[in-house]
mmCIF file of C-alpha atoms in Angstrom:
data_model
loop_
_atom_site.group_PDB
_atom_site.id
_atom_site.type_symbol
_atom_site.label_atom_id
_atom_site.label_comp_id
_atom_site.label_asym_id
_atom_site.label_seq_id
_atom_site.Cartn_x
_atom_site.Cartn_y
_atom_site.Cartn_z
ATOM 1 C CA UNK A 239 0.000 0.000 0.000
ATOM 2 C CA UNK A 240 1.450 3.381 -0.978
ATOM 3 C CA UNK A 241 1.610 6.141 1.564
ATOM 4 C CA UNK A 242 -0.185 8.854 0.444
ATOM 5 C CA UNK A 243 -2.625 7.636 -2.625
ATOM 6 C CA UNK A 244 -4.753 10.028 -4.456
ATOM 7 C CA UNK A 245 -7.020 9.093 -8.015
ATOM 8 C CA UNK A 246 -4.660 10.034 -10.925
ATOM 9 C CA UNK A 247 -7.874 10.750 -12.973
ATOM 10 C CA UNK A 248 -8.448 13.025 -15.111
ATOM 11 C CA UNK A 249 -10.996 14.270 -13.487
ATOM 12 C CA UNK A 250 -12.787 16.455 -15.915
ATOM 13 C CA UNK A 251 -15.555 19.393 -14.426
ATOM 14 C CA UNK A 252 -16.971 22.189 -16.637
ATOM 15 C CA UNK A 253 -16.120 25.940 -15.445
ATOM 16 C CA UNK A 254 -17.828 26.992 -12.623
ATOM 17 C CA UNK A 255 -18.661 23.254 -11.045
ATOM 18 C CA UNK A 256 -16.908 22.212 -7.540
ATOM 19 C CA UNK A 257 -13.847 19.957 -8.462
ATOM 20 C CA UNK A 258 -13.546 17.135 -5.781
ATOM 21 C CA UNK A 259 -10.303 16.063 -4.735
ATOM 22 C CA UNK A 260 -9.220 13.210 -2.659
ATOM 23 C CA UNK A 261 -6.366 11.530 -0.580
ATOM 24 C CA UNK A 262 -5.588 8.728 1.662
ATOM 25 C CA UNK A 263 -2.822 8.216 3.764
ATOM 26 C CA UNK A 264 -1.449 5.532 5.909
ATOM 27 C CA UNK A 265 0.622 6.810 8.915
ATOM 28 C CA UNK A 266 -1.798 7.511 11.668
ATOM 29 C CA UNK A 267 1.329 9.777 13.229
ATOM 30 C CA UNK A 268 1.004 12.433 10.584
ATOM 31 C CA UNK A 269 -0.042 15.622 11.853
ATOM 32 C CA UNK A 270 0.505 18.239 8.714
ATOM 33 C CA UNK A 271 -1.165 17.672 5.140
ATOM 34 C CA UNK A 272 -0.932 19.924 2.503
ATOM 35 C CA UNK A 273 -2.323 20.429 -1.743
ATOM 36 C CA UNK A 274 0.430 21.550 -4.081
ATOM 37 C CA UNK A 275 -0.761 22.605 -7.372
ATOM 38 C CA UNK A 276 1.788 22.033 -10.494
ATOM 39 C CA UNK A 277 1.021 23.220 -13.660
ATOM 40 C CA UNK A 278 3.144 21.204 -16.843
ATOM 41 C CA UNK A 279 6.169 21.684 -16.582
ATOM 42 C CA UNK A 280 6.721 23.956 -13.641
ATOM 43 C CA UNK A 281 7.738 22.897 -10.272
ATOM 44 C CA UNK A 282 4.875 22.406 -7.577
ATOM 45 C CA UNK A 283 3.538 25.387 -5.894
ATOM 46 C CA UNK A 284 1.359 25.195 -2.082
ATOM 47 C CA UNK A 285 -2.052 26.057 -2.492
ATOM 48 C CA UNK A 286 -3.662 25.223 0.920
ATOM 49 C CA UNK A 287 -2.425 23.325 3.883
ATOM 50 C CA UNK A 288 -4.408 21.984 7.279
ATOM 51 C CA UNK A 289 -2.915 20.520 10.377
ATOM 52 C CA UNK A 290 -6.792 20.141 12.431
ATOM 53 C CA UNK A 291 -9.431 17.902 11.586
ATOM 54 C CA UNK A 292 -12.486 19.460 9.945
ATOM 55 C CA UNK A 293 -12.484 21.983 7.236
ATOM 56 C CA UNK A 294 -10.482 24.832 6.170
ATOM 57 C CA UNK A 295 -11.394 27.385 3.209
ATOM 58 C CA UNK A 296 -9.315 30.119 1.793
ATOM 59 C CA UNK A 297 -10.908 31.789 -0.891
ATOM 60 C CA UNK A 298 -12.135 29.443 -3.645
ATOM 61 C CA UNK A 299 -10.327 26.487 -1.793
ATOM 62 C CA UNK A 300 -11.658 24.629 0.775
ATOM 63 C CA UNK A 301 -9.377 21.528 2.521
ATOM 64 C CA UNK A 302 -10.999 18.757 4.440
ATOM 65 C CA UNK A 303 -9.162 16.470 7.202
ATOM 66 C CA UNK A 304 -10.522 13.703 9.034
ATOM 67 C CA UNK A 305 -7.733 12.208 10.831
ATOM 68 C CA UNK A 306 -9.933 9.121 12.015
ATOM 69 C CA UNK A 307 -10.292 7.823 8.352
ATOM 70 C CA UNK A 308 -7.028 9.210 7.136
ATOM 71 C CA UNK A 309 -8.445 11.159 4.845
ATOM 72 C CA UNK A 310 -7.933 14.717 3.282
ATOM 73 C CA UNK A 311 -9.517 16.537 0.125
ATOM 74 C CA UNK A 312 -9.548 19.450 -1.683
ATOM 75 C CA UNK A 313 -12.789 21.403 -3.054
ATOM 76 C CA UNK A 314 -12.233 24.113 -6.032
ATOM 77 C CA UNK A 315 -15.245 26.089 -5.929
ATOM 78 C CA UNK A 316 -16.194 28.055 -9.110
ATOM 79 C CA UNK A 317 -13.713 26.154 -11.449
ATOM 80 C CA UNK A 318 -11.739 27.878 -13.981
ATOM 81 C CA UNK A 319 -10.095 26.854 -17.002
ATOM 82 C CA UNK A 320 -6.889 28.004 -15.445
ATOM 83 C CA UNK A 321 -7.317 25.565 -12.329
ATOM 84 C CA UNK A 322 -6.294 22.864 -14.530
ATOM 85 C CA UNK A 323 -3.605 21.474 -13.278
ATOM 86 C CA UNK A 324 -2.037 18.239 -11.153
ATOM 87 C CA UNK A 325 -2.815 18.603 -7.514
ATOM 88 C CA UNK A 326 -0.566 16.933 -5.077
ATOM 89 C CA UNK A 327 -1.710 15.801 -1.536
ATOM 90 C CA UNK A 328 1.452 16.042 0.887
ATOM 91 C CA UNK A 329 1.754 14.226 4.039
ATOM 92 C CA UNK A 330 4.443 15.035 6.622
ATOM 93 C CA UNK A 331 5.028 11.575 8.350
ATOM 94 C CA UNK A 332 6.314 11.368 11.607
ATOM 95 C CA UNK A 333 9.336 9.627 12.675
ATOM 96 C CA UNK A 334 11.779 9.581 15.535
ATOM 97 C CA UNK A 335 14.201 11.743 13.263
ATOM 98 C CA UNK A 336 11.244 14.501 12.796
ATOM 99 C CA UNK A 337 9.190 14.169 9.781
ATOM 100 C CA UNK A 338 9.699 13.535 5.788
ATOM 101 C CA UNK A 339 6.973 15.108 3.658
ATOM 102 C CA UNK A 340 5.441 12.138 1.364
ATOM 103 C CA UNK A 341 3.416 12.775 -1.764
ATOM 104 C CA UNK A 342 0.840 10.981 -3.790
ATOM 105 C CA UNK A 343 0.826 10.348 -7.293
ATOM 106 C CA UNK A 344 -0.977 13.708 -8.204
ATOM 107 C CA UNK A 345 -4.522 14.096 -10.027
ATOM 108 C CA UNK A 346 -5.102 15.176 -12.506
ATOM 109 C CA UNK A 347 -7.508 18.294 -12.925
ATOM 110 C CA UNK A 348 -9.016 20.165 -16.477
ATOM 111 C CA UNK A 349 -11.523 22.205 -15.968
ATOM 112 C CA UNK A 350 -13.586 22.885 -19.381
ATOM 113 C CA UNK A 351 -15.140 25.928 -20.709
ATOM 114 C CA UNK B 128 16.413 35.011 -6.890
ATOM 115 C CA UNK B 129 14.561 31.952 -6.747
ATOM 116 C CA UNK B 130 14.647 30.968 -2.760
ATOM 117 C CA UNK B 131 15.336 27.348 -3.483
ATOM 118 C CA UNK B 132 18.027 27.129 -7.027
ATOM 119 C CA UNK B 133 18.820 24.367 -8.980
ATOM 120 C CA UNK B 134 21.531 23.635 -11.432
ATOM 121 C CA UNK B 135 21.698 22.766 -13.961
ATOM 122 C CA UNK B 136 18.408 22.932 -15.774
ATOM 123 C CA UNK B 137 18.752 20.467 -17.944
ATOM 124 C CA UNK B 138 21.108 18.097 -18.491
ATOM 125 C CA UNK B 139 21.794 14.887 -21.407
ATOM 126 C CA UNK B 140 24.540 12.844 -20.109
ATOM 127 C CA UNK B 141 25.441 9.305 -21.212
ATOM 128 C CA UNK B 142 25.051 5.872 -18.976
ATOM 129 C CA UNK B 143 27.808 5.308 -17.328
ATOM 130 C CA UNK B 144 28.407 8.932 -16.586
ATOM 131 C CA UNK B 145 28.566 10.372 -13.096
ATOM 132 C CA UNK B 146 26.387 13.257 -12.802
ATOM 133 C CA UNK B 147 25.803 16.041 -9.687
ATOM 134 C CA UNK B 148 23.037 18.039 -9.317
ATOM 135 C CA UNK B 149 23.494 20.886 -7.267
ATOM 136 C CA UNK B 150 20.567 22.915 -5.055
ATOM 137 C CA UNK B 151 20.966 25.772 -2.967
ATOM 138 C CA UNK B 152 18.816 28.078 -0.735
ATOM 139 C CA UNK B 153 18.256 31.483 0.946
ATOM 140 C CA UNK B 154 15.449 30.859 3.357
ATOM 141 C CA UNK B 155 17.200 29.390 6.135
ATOM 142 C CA UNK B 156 15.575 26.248 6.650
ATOM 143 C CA UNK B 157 17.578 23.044 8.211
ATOM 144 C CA UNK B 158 15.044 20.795 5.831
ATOM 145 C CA UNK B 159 15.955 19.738 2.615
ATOM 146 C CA UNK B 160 14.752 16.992 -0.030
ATOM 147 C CA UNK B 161 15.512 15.277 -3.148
ATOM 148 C CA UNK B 162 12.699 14.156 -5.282
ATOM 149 C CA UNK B 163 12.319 12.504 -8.488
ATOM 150 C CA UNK B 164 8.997 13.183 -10.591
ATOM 151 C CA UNK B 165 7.736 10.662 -13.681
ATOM 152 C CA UNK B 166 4.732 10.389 -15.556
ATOM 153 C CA UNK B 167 1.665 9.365 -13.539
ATOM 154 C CA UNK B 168 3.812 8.794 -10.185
ATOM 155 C CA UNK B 169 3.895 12.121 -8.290
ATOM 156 C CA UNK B 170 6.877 12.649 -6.454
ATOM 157 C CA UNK B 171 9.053 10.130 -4.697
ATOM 158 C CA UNK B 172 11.569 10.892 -2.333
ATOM 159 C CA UNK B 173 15.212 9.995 -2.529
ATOM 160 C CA UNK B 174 17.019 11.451 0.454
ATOM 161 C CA UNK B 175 16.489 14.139 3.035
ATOM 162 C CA UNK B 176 18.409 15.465 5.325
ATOM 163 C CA UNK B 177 17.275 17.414 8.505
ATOM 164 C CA UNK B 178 20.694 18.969 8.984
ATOM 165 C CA UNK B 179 24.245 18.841 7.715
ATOM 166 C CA UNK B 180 25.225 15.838 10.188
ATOM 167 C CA UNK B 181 21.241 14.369 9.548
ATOM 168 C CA UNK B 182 21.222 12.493 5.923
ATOM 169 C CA UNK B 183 18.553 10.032 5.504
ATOM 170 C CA UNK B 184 17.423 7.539 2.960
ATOM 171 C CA UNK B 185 14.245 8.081 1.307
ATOM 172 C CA UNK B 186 11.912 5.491 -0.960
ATOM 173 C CA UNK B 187 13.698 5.175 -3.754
ATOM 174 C CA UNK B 188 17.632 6.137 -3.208
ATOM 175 C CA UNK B 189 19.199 3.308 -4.823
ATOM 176 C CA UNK B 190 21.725 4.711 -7.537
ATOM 177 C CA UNK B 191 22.078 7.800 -6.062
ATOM 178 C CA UNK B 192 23.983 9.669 -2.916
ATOM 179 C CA UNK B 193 23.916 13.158 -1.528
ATOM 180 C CA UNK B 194 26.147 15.744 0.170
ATOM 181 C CA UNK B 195 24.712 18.580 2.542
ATOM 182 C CA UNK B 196 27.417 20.372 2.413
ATOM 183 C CA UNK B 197 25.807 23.251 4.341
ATOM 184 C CA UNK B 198 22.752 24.413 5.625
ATOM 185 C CA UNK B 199 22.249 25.676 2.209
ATOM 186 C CA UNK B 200 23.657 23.413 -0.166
ATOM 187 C CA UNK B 201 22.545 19.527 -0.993
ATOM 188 C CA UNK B 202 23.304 18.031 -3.878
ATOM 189 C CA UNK B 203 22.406 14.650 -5.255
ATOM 190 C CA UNK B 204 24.970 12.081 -7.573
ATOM 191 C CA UNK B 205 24.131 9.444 -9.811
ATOM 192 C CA UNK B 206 27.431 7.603 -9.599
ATOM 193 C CA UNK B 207 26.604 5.575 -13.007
ATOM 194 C CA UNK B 208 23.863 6.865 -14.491
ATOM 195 C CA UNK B 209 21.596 4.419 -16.296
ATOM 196 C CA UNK B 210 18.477 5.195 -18.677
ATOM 197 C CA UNK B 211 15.696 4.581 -16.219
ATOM 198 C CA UNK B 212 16.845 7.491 -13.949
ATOM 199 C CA UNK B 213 15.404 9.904 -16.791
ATOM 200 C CA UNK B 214 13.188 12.019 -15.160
ATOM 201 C CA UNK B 215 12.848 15.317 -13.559
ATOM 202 C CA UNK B 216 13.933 16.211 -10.651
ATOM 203 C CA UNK B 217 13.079 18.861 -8.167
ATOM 204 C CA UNK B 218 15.021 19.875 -4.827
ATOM 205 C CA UNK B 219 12.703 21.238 -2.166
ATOM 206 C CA UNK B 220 13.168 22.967 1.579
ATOM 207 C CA UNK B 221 10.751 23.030 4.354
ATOM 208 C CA UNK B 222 10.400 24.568 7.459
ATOM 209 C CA UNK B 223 9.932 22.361 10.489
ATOM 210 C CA UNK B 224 7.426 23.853 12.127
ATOM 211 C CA UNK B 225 4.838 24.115 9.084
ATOM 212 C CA UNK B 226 5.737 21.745 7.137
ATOM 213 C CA UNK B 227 5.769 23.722 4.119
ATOM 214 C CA UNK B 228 7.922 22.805 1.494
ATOM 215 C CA UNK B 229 9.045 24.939 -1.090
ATOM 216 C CA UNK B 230 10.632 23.977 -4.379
ATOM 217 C CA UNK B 231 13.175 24.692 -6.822
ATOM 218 C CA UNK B 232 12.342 24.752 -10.418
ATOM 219 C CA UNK B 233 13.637 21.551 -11.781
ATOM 220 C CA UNK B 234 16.240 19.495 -13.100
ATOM 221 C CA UNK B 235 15.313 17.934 -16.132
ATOM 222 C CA UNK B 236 17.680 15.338 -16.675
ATOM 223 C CA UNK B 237 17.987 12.389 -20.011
ATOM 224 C CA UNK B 238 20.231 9.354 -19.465
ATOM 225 C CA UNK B 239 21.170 8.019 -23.122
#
């Protein structure tokens, strides 16, 4: 079992839907998650992070965390066409030498006009 | 100035070869990674190292080896490079109390 898994998609929503993003993770001990967005090409870029369970929302973004089912997600509200992208769900797993920040395999986002 | 730099940008190098790729940074943080990226696989880790005396093996380091030769500097070898270590690579710093990592712009790198 990997890590940190995510759905590679594509996941395809026309502009303006909610795009759903998820992620699973395995190391109960993690205590920071985080979404990178990369667009082709470039190197990844942090879009929202969340270290409490419930939900957290900054502007169109809204991340979810429920530690119990080692889960996190990522809502895009309003999709554009320039929200398409790879998203990246980050884990930072614990160990007794600190932590190492894991990633999933990305999904992949297009948002259509 | 990029915060987090890589060099070089891209590179073509032969198998066999032994290749260094060099990242450096100006925030200050102790944290820094190596990660390899391919098609459909996200990003794996290689090494990371928590401090200069603090190097530790990630997922995937076989065929490679780092130096932190500062707080600033880490840089990754592939003693004898072979054609599956085409890929790109990114070097990335994080702060330890967030967790937020911060990246450098890439290394692509071909193996022929």
């Amino acid at each position: 079992q990997k890590e940190v898994e995510q759905n590679s998609g594509p996941l395809s929503v026309p502009e303006g839907a909610i795009a759903s993003l998820n992620c699973t993770y395995s190391d109960r001990g993690s205590q920071s998650f985080f979404w990178y967005r990369q667009y082709s090409g470039k190197s990844p870029e942090l879009i929202m992070f969340i270290y409490s369970n419930g939900d957290k929302e900054d502007g169109r973004f809204t991340a979810q965390l429920n530690k119990a089912s080692q889960y996190v997600s990522l809502l895009i509200r309003d999709s554009q066409p320039s929200d398409s992208a790879t998203y990246l769900c980050a884990v930072n797993e614990w160990n007794n030498q600190g932590g190492k920040l894991i990633f999933g395999q990305g999904t992949e986002l297009s948002v259509k006009p | 100035d990029a915060d987090v730099t890589q060099t070089p940008r891209n590179r073509i190098t032969k198998t066999g070869k032994r290749i260094m790729l060099e990242c450096s940074q100006t925030k200050g943080h102790d944290r820094m990674y190596w990660y390899r990226q391919d098609p459909g696989l996200g990003l794996r880790l290689i090494y990371y190292s928590f401090d200069v005396k603090d190097i530790n093996k990630g997922e995937i380091s076989d065929g490679y080896s780092v130096s932190r030769q500062a707080q600033a500097k880490f840089s990754l070898s592939l003693e004898s490079a072979i054609p599956n270590q085409t890929a790109l690579y990114f070097c990335a710093t994080s702060d330890w109390r967030t967790g937020k990592a911060f990246f450098g712009q890439g290394t692509r790198l071909t193996v022929v």
